């Protein structure tokens, strides 16, 4: 069970972007969270994936209350989550070949021995064929890079998947392909899913149930046409890399 | 490999004079007429990237042509080619006539002084990144008004900038904000307002809805449609919208061009394409069937590498209808570049 209770979170002290949000995902369940641009749903996804410490409220993962966040969270809790972000370009280290990108979480958690077996297996599962795993991010399309980012999220066999607008930049066929990969993984492992997005048609087709973002969840002042800062701020990609490379 | 086609004789290049309003049904001269457009990138080691191959289409006043296809199919290279913004290692052949001017051979001075902003308005992808981060929306608009129009004087320019914002439904109260303070929808409106300042007869929208939620997508494309219908002199603007958002294309387009591996593989009427009888090219059909409100099944495999395109149909390797004939290149894309297209229903005869 992934349980968020009365979560309030934001990036500036005293100015939260979301307030008093509660959400539960049962084991093996796929929940789609629907909300408009800038409502704070990405921030909630980051809280759920232990990547952002909430100002108030509790997060409980499989019965264990979360007390520490990001790199301070215990490794077995951190590695229970696989996260896929909207902007694959910002979520990938440009220096790494795609195969190394996928292998990085294994290396960072001292499971190098599994690289030789897991990486080719996952590259094939997400459709990265031929010499694609040997290329660097600038040599592949957005869709191909997102396939690698999905493989990276699955490589540690997480019990929970958090997909924040995973397919918003992608064409219809790549979207359907990536969703099929996630669903195959969930069928094989029983992992739960929190998929965040604004595409109702997609999330209703994909998930067991969808939850609409309640207007009251967006903190006052955060939705007047002013952008919430989270996805664009300059340290974002560092944090992403920091979260994916969860060892160190 | 097909040799680059010589430029086809296009319907007599007419300067973009407004057509006589008394003959609304007469075929009007296209605003943009692209023939045999081919772009190759020369890479180190003698490799050549076949980014765009033999593309041919017209866009007429008051018409929206949606160019759809997956990322990496050459859509954005096509935009850059039309604006003269390709990098130095690109080699372009064919023609792209904007009125009597060939955009592919025009020199930088002509493009910079008479085309960009004045004859082609660009609605960019990710507008927040397109705007200058240290300046307000008002400052962007004033500068554009000063550069592109004859408006002189501080007060007049201020009024013109506010009018330009209003045309794109950008709220006056947000004019003094910087780009990072705008939501995706407002940044999009700011960019649209800038694109409209020069009253260009052709609007080029490159993925204008990426990253916007569904309501904002609808709002953005509806606004573009209004600008198409309400042209500078009553004749209507032409809109070339490049997108991978099929729902947005279905909402706004009159015609659809489907691009795959650098080629336009199907040119169709939007109503027939999205409704009955549906797309005729197997790739277009696969793309529509991948939508979550349809079959939600992906097209198997990945698009071919543009450095290593097969001699025949580039889609054959992923196509359920492929036969031996597909080892030879199919004919031109009008209406469909395929040896085994799905049949066109009899009522779908082209006008």
XYZ file of C-alpha atoms in Angstrom:
599
model
C 0.000 0.000 0.000
C 1.248 3.442 -0.963
C -0.574 5.889 1.239
C -0.325 9.676 1.196
C -2.183 11.411 4.041
C -2.918 15.150 4.178
C 0.224 16.038 2.255
C 1.164 19.702 1.986
C 4.233 20.470 -0.103
C 5.969 23.287 -1.946
C 9.306 24.820 -2.770
C 9.212 28.026 -0.742
C 8.707 28.145 2.995
C 5.177 29.272 3.806
C 4.023 29.081 0.156
C 2.996 25.496 -0.570
C 1.846 24.540 -4.085
C -0.414 21.765 -2.864
C -2.334 21.431 0.374
C -3.914 18.572 2.289
C -3.855 15.949 -0.457
C -4.651 12.325 0.368
C -4.249 9.479 -2.083
C -3.920 5.701 -1.765
C -2.624 3.127 -4.232
C -3.263 -0.509 -3.319
C -0.603 -3.139 -4.092
C -0.817 -4.053 -7.780
C -3.249 -1.245 -8.468
C -2.848 1.307 -11.273
C -4.101 4.758 -10.314
C -4.217 7.657 -12.741
C -4.053 11.153 -11.245
C -5.597 13.718 -13.580
C -5.066 17.447 -13.257
C -4.527 20.570 -15.337
C -1.121 22.148 -16.026
C 0.432 23.787 -12.997
C -1.940 22.331 -10.411
C 0.817 20.671 -8.383
C 0.355 17.076 -9.506
C 4.027 16.673 -10.447
C 4.998 17.852 -6.977
C 2.705 15.224 -5.493
C 4.309 12.584 -7.728
C 7.717 13.638 -6.406
C 6.486 13.342 -2.837
C 5.034 9.898 -3.571
C 8.352 8.780 -5.074
C 10.240 10.056 -1.988
C 11.982 12.705 -4.106
C 10.538 15.712 -2.309
C 10.031 16.170 1.392
C 6.503 17.386 2.164
C 5.983 20.299 4.564
C 3.258 18.361 6.348
C 1.427 15.057 6.118
C 2.578 11.458 6.033
C 3.636 8.993 3.382
C 3.455 5.287 4.205
C 4.989 2.670 1.932
C 3.909 -0.933 2.503
C 3.148 -0.133 6.119
C 6.423 1.673 6.749
C 6.121 5.412 7.455
C 8.615 7.503 5.483
C 10.814 9.681 7.694
C 13.694 10.531 5.354
C 13.610 11.661 1.744
C 15.722 11.665 -1.404
C 19.241 10.377 -0.787
C 18.619 10.206 2.964
C 15.847 7.655 2.601
C 16.913 4.086 3.398
C 18.069 2.294 0.267
C 15.505 -0.505 0.359
C 12.746 2.107 0.439
C 14.319 4.241 -2.302
C 14.815 1.321 -4.595
C 11.207 0.237 -4.134
C 10.331 3.065 -6.537
C 10.872 3.396 -10.235
C 10.250 6.876 -11.624
C 9.762 8.066 -15.199
C 9.625 11.802 -15.908
C 8.116 13.777 -18.763
C 11.319 15.253 -20.164
C 13.629 12.405 -21.020
C 16.336 14.856 -22.145
C 16.478 16.469 -18.724
C 16.368 13.120 -16.968
C 19.294 11.533 -18.803
C 22.989 12.154 -18.271
C 24.141 13.215 -21.755
C 27.498 11.510 -21.262
C 26.132 8.016 -20.739
C 25.411 5.526 -23.485
C 21.846 4.229 -23.253
C 23.053 0.848 -21.976
C 24.973 2.593 -19.173
C 21.972 4.790 -18.450
C 19.888 1.662 -17.914
C 22.646 -0.027 -15.886
C 23.373 2.947 -13.619
C 20.930 2.066 -10.787
C 22.398 -1.474 -10.637
C 25.945 -0.092 -10.414
C 24.931 2.503 -7.844
C 23.411 -0.113 -5.568
C 26.277 -2.595 -5.771
C 24.524 -5.028 -8.097
C 27.001 -4.855 -10.978
C 26.824 -8.605 -11.455
C 23.300 -8.293 -12.810
C 24.217 -5.751 -15.510
C 25.234 -8.281 -18.152
C 21.936 -10.125 -17.922
C 19.387 -7.432 -17.009
C 20.399 -4.622 -19.361
C 20.123 -6.487 -22.699
C 16.903 -8.084 -21.485
C 15.350 -4.704 -20.620
C 16.688 -2.950 -23.739
C 14.925 -5.587 -25.822
C 11.743 -5.316 -23.749
C 11.479 -1.556 -24.355
C 12.300 -1.972 -28.044
C 15.861 -0.600 -28.112
C 17.218 -2.819 -30.846
C 20.387 -2.878 -32.960
C 23.093 -0.419 -31.951
C 20.713 1.872 -30.025
C 21.938 0.807 -26.553
C 25.469 1.820 -27.583
C 24.456 5.380 -28.490
C 24.435 8.505 -26.386
C 21.297 10.570 -25.791
C 22.053 13.142 -28.521
C 22.129 10.354 -31.092
C 18.593 9.112 -30.420
C 15.078 10.550 -30.674
C 12.985 11.655 -27.683
C 10.921 8.487 -27.983
C 14.003 6.258 -27.965
C 15.461 8.113 -24.999
C 12.228 7.761 -23.049
C 12.322 4.017 -23.768
C 15.756 3.936 -22.106
C 14.464 5.978 -19.150
C 11.634 3.486 -18.675
C 14.093 0.584 -18.778
C 16.197 2.399 -16.152
C 13.123 2.761 -13.923
C 12.441 -0.980 -14.163
C 15.987 -2.274 -13.756
C 15.860 -2.589 -9.952
C 12.461 -4.357 -10.146
C 10.612 -1.698 -8.123
C 7.403 -2.532 -6.263
C 6.046 0.911 -7.154
C 6.137 2.855 -10.369
C 5.556 6.605 -10.576
C 5.108 7.903 -14.127
C 4.853 11.687 -14.323
C 3.526 12.604 -17.788
C 5.671 9.816 -19.164
C 4.194 10.060 -22.652
C 3.296 13.752 -22.975
C 6.130 14.396 -25.455
C 5.630 11.226 -27.466
C 3.681 10.217 -30.528
C 0.715 7.859 -30.325
C 2.568 4.707 -31.301
C 5.451 5.214 -28.862
C 2.922 6.038 -26.131
C 1.064 2.780 -26.710
C 4.368 0.859 -26.795
C 5.636 2.299 -23.486
C 2.321 1.744 -21.721
C 2.387 -1.862 -22.943
C 5.892 -2.302 -21.436
C 4.723 -0.909 -18.076
C 1.690 -3.182 -18.073
C 3.758 -6.266 -18.950
C 6.098 -5.467 -16.081
C 3.178 -4.992 -13.693
C 1.546 -8.225 -14.814
C 4.809 -10.084 -14.181
C 5.687 -8.493 -10.825
C 2.447 -7.179 -9.327
C 3.901 -3.686 -8.965
C 1.592 -0.764 -8.207
C 1.449 2.324 -10.433
C 0.784 6.005 -9.912
C 0.472 7.605 -13.353
C 0.187 11.383 -13.328
C -1.052 13.258 -16.361
C -3.608 15.450 -18.027
C -4.763 13.094 -20.765
C -8.037 11.669 -19.482
C -8.548 9.364 -22.436
C -5.096 7.845 -21.960
C -5.244 7.411 -18.179
C -8.762 5.988 -18.226
C -7.641 3.428 -20.783
C -4.429 2.649 -18.940
C -5.328 2.619 -15.226
C -7.686 0.672 -12.958
C -9.105 3.929 -11.653
C -8.481 7.631 -12.062
C -8.549 10.386 -9.472
C -9.317 13.968 -10.443
C -7.176 16.613 -8.836
C -9.515 18.506 -6.490
C -9.377 22.301 -6.938
C -8.935 22.637 -3.175
C -5.659 20.706 -3.340
C -3.915 23.518 -5.178
C -2.754 26.009 -2.593
C -4.087 29.536 -2.978
C -1.825 31.688 -5.128
C -0.284 28.728 -6.937
C -2.684 28.604 -9.896
C -3.256 32.164 -11.059
C -1.357 31.729 -14.291
C 1.964 31.739 -12.494
C 3.974 28.656 -13.113
C 4.880 26.394 -10.273
C 8.615 26.244 -10.316
C 9.270 22.590 -9.728
C 9.683 21.030 -13.180
C 11.729 23.848 -14.677
C 14.086 24.925 -11.972
C 17.776 24.671 -12.776
C 18.646 21.990 -10.303
C 15.897 19.704 -11.510
C 18.034 17.454 -13.684
C 20.632 17.176 -10.952
C 17.965 16.007 -8.591
C 16.697 13.526 -11.126
C 20.115 12.041 -11.647
C 20.658 12.147 -7.917
C 17.447 10.210 -7.397
C 18.026 7.642 -10.076
C 21.586 7.012 -9.110
C 20.336 6.161 -5.703
C 23.558 4.779 -4.273
C 26.389 7.194 -3.397
C 17.903 5.987 -54.055
C 15.714 8.401 -55.945
C 17.580 11.291 -57.523
C 16.299 14.643 -56.348
C 13.425 15.619 -58.567
C 13.683 18.802 -60.560
C 11.327 21.474 -59.327
C 7.913 20.828 -60.811
C 6.270 23.666 -62.631
C 4.017 25.048 -59.947
C 0.777 26.915 -60.523
C 1.996 30.228 -61.858
C 3.743 32.016 -59.033
C 1.517 34.899 -58.149
C 2.624 37.651 -55.811
C 0.551 37.384 -52.670
C -2.086 39.791 -53.821
C -5.489 39.220 -52.263
C -7.773 37.219 -54.468
C -10.923 38.789 -55.768
C -13.532 38.315 -53.049
C -16.284 37.841 -55.651
C -15.060 34.352 -56.528
C -14.801 32.505 -53.198
C -14.969 29.043 -54.785
C -12.264 29.628 -57.365
C -9.062 27.779 -56.452
C -6.819 30.389 -54.912
C -3.084 30.420 -55.430
C -1.315 28.595 -52.632
C 0.471 30.713 -50.060
C 3.186 28.101 -49.847
C 3.983 25.609 -52.563
C 6.609 22.982 -51.756
C 7.972 20.747 -54.518
C 10.558 18.002 -54.265
C 11.977 19.398 -51.033
C 14.932 17.255 -49.993
C 17.342 17.874 -47.119
C 20.540 15.912 -46.547
C 22.919 16.418 -43.655
C 26.553 15.682 -44.425
C 28.110 14.056 -41.396
C 31.726 13.374 -40.488
C 33.011 10.208 -42.114
C 30.979 10.722 -45.269
C 27.693 9.639 -43.739
C 24.576 11.324 -45.096
C 21.384 11.742 -43.105
C 18.329 11.667 -45.353
C 16.244 13.949 -43.122
C 13.639 15.036 -45.678
C 13.053 13.422 -49.058
C 11.032 14.698 -51.996
C 8.312 16.437 -50.006
C 5.537 18.062 -51.982
C 2.499 19.958 -50.696
C 0.585 23.232 -50.986
C -1.026 25.364 -48.306
C -3.752 27.747 -49.416
C -5.142 30.879 -47.754
C -7.684 30.011 -45.065
C -6.422 26.451 -44.924
C -4.755 24.492 -42.157
C -2.471 21.670 -43.217
C -1.394 19.440 -40.339
C 1.908 17.662 -40.807
C 1.885 14.664 -38.494
C 4.401 11.962 -37.707
C 6.491 10.621 -34.870
C 9.523 12.355 -33.408
C 12.579 12.126 -35.621
C 10.608 11.779 -38.878
C 11.899 15.071 -40.272
C 9.048 17.436 -39.387
C 11.184 19.963 -37.572
C 13.941 19.873 -40.198
C 11.272 20.771 -42.729
C 10.291 23.818 -40.636
C 13.889 24.912 -40.324
C 14.358 24.519 -44.082
C 11.358 26.755 -44.779
C 12.727 29.449 -42.464
C 16.305 29.165 -43.740
C 17.518 28.058 -40.322
C 19.295 24.819 -41.227
C 22.856 24.327 -40.010
C 25.791 24.639 -42.402
C 26.140 20.935 -43.134
C 22.658 20.722 -44.653
C 22.200 20.398 -48.410
C 18.778 21.339 -49.743
C 17.210 20.720 -53.149
C 13.738 21.303 -54.533
C 11.702 24.456 -54.137
C 9.434 26.081 -51.581
C 7.637 29.004 -53.157
C 6.165 31.626 -50.874
C 4.430 33.756 -53.456
C 7.205 34.370 -55.964
C 10.072 33.851 -53.538
C 11.852 30.501 -53.309
C 12.620 30.089 -49.617
C 15.288 27.488 -50.293
C 17.479 29.728 -52.439
C 16.728 33.097 -50.831
C 19.728 34.700 -49.157
C 19.911 35.340 -45.439
C 19.387 39.083 -45.873
C 16.101 38.556 -47.718
C 14.929 35.980 -45.211
C 15.830 38.120 -42.223
C 14.441 41.378 -43.578
C 11.349 40.338 -45.483
C 10.343 36.790 -44.593
C 10.728 35.857 -40.931
C 7.995 37.514 -38.924
C 6.689 39.451 -41.940
C 5.670 36.766 -44.409
C 5.965 33.741 -42.124
C 4.916 33.917 -38.490
C 6.415 31.174 -36.346
C 4.515 29.765 -33.390
C 7.346 27.892 -31.706
C 7.619 24.682 -29.775
C 8.082 25.260 -26.019
C 7.317 28.997 -26.097
C 8.702 29.522 -22.605
C 12.147 28.679 -23.979
C 11.604 30.774 -27.110
C 11.031 33.989 -25.186
C 13.938 35.977 -23.783
C 14.023 35.089 -20.088
C 15.139 38.497 -18.794
C 12.446 40.549 -20.523
C 8.743 40.938 -19.930
C 6.036 39.971 -22.384
C 5.287 43.660 -22.921
C 8.903 44.309 -23.824
C 8.866 41.418 -26.327
C 5.703 42.732 -27.941
C 6.868 46.376 -28.107
C 10.127 45.396 -29.724
C 8.358 43.200 -32.258
C 5.835 45.938 -33.053
C 8.682 48.428 -33.538
C 10.630 46.057 -35.777
C 7.806 44.765 -37.940
C 5.252 47.556 -38.228
C 5.290 51.236 -39.023
C 4.016 52.191 -35.586
C 6.191 54.977 -34.168
C 6.112 56.708 -30.835
C 6.037 55.340 -27.327
C 2.321 55.654 -26.712
C 1.287 54.274 -30.075
C 3.673 51.365 -29.691
C 2.358 50.609 -26.236
C -1.197 50.589 -27.568
C -0.188 48.386 -30.512
C 1.534 45.933 -28.180
C -1.566 45.732 -26.006
C -3.752 45.220 -29.084
C -1.440 42.426 -30.244
C -1.725 40.743 -26.847
C -5.498 41.022 -26.962
C -5.628 39.386 -30.400
C -4.060 36.260 -28.953
C -6.227 36.506 -25.802
C -3.201 37.219 -23.637
C -4.517 38.930 -20.481
C -3.359 42.546 -20.162
C -2.724 42.060 -16.442
C 0.112 39.611 -17.180
C 1.973 41.781 -19.699
C 4.610 42.835 -17.189
C 5.545 39.299 -16.256
C 8.689 37.487 -17.307
C 8.501 34.200 -19.232
C 9.284 32.031 -16.192
C 6.276 33.508 -14.401
C 3.856 32.310 -17.061
C 1.999 29.014 -17.188
C 2.392 26.923 -20.328
C -0.896 28.202 -21.713
C -0.051 31.862 -21.206
C 3.453 31.449 -22.645
C 1.839 29.845 -25.674
C -0.504 32.826 -26.078
C 2.403 35.245 -25.730
C 4.284 33.414 -28.485
C 1.187 33.380 -30.689
C 0.719 37.114 -30.143
C 4.308 37.676 -31.295
C 3.782 35.505 -34.367
C 0.718 37.542 -35.356
C 2.279 41.009 -35.053
C 3.677 41.041 -38.602
C 0.339 40.021 -40.184
C 2.116 37.272 -42.075
C 0.055 35.378 -44.655
C 1.606 32.081 -43.529
C 1.712 30.813 -39.960
C 4.090 28.012 -39.149
C 3.296 26.256 -35.894
C 5.951 23.763 -34.753
C 4.438 21.446 -32.148
C 2.434 24.321 -30.648
C 0.686 22.128 -28.088
C 3.529 20.057 -26.629
C 3.257 19.797 -22.869
C -0.115 21.530 -22.628
C -3.083 19.838 -21.035
C -6.102 18.919 -23.109
C -8.132 22.057 -22.383
C -5.172 24.262 -23.275
C -4.507 22.226 -26.421
C -8.092 22.781 -27.520
C -7.872 26.448 -26.661
C -4.571 26.900 -28.507
C -5.631 25.164 -31.723
C -9.029 26.892 -31.701
C -7.207 30.213 -31.455
C -4.923 29.226 -34.347
C -7.994 28.271 -36.351
C -9.528 31.702 -35.696
C -6.363 33.361 -36.938
C -6.482 31.199 -40.057
C -10.070 32.179 -40.754
C -9.515 35.866 -40.017
C -6.607 36.737 -42.253
C -4.974 40.138 -42.567
C -7.094 41.226 -45.537
C -10.135 39.001 -45.328
C -8.643 36.203 -47.459
C -7.529 34.088 -44.542
C -4.079 33.041 -43.458
C -2.515 29.727 -44.262
C -1.417 27.550 -41.363
C 1.119 24.758 -41.522
C 0.886 22.984 -38.177
C 3.508 20.427 -37.324
C 2.400 18.115 -34.564
C 2.412 14.618 -33.180
C -0.848 15.308 -31.335
C -3.408 13.578 -33.512
C -6.348 14.869 -31.486
C -5.194 18.458 -32.011
C -4.742 17.816 -35.725
C -8.217 16.300 -35.979
C -9.670 19.359 -34.293
C -8.080 22.026 -36.443
C -6.862 20.678 -39.788
C -8.497 20.850 -43.211
C -5.942 18.493 -44.687
C -3.388 16.112 -43.220
C 0.070 15.191 -44.458
C 1.587 12.138 -42.784
C 5.356 12.019 -42.661
C 7.419 8.885 -42.175
C 11.203 8.581 -42.389
C 11.526 11.948 -44.129
C 8.818 11.418 -46.737
C 5.217 12.491 -46.876
C 3.479 9.136 -47.279
C -0.130 10.317 -47.351
C -1.941 13.559 -48.094
C -5.595 13.430 -47.219
C -8.667 15.408 -46.394
C -8.833 15.625 -42.596
C -12.488 14.575 -42.292
C -11.916 11.451 -44.381
C -8.634 10.707 -42.605
C -9.934 10.884 -39.040
C -13.441 9.672 -39.851
C -14.589 7.386 -42.660
C -13.035 5.800 -44.672
C -9.963 6.495 -42.546
C -6.302 6.657 -43.526
C -5.163 4.704 -46.558
C -1.464 4.249 -45.795
C -0.781 1.359 -43.371
C 1.500 3.622 -41.323
C -1.168 6.302 -40.908
C -3.645 3.603 -39.984
C -1.237 2.186 -37.386
C -0.693 5.642 -35.929
C -4.431 6.190 -35.461
C -4.926 2.680 -34.062
C -2.308 3.454 -31.388
C -4.563 6.133 -29.864
C -5.928 5.251 -26.421
C -9.517 5.770 -27.595
C -8.931 3.339 -30.462
C -7.058 0.010 -30.309
C -4.156 1.396 -28.182
C -1.776 -1.002 -29.915
C 1.647 0.272 -30.995
C 3.093 -0.147 -34.457
C 5.672 -2.932 -34.067
C 9.339 -2.000 -34.307
C 11.042 1.368 -34.646
C 11.378 3.778 -37.572
C 14.433 3.162 -39.762
C 17.639 5.113 -39.306
C 17.764 8.119 -41.600
C 21.404 7.309 -42.385
C 20.470 3.868 -43.632
C 17.108 3.948 -45.380
C 16.022 0.903 -47.350
C 15.861 1.205 -51.140
C 12.150 0.492 -51.210
C 9.323 1.541 -48.908
C 10.782 2.669 -45.571
C 7.779 1.303 -43.683
C 7.824 -2.204 -45.212
C 9.774 -3.741 -42.316
C 6.976 -2.792 -39.860
C 4.060 -3.307 -42.225
C 1.607 -6.202 -42.122
C 0.634 -5.643 -45.758
C 4.204 -5.663 -47.130
C 5.039 -7.938 -50.068
C 7.981 -8.306 -52.466
C 6.756 -5.274 -54.372
C 7.601 -3.085 -51.370
C 11.305 -3.503 -52.151
C 10.753 -0.861 -54.828
C 9.893 2.705 -53.829
C 6.187 3.508 -53.982
C 4.872 6.373 -56.102
C 4.311 9.966 -55.015
C 2.400 10.704 -51.845
C -0.581 12.273 -53.510
C -2.748 10.768 -52.197
C -0.853 7.816 -50.781
C 2.689 6.466 -51.232
C 2.035 2.755 -50.843
C 1.895 -0.349 -53.054
C -0.944 -1.806 -50.993
C -3.037 1.071 -49.666
C -6.315 0.564 -47.921
C -9.133 1.267 -50.381
C -10.649 4.700 -50.571
C -14.402 4.626 -50.143
C -16.192 5.792 -53.301
C -17.701 8.818 -51.594
C -14.254 10.025 -50.560
C -13.309 11.249 -54.033
C -11.000 14.177 -53.848
C -12.331 17.548 -54.774
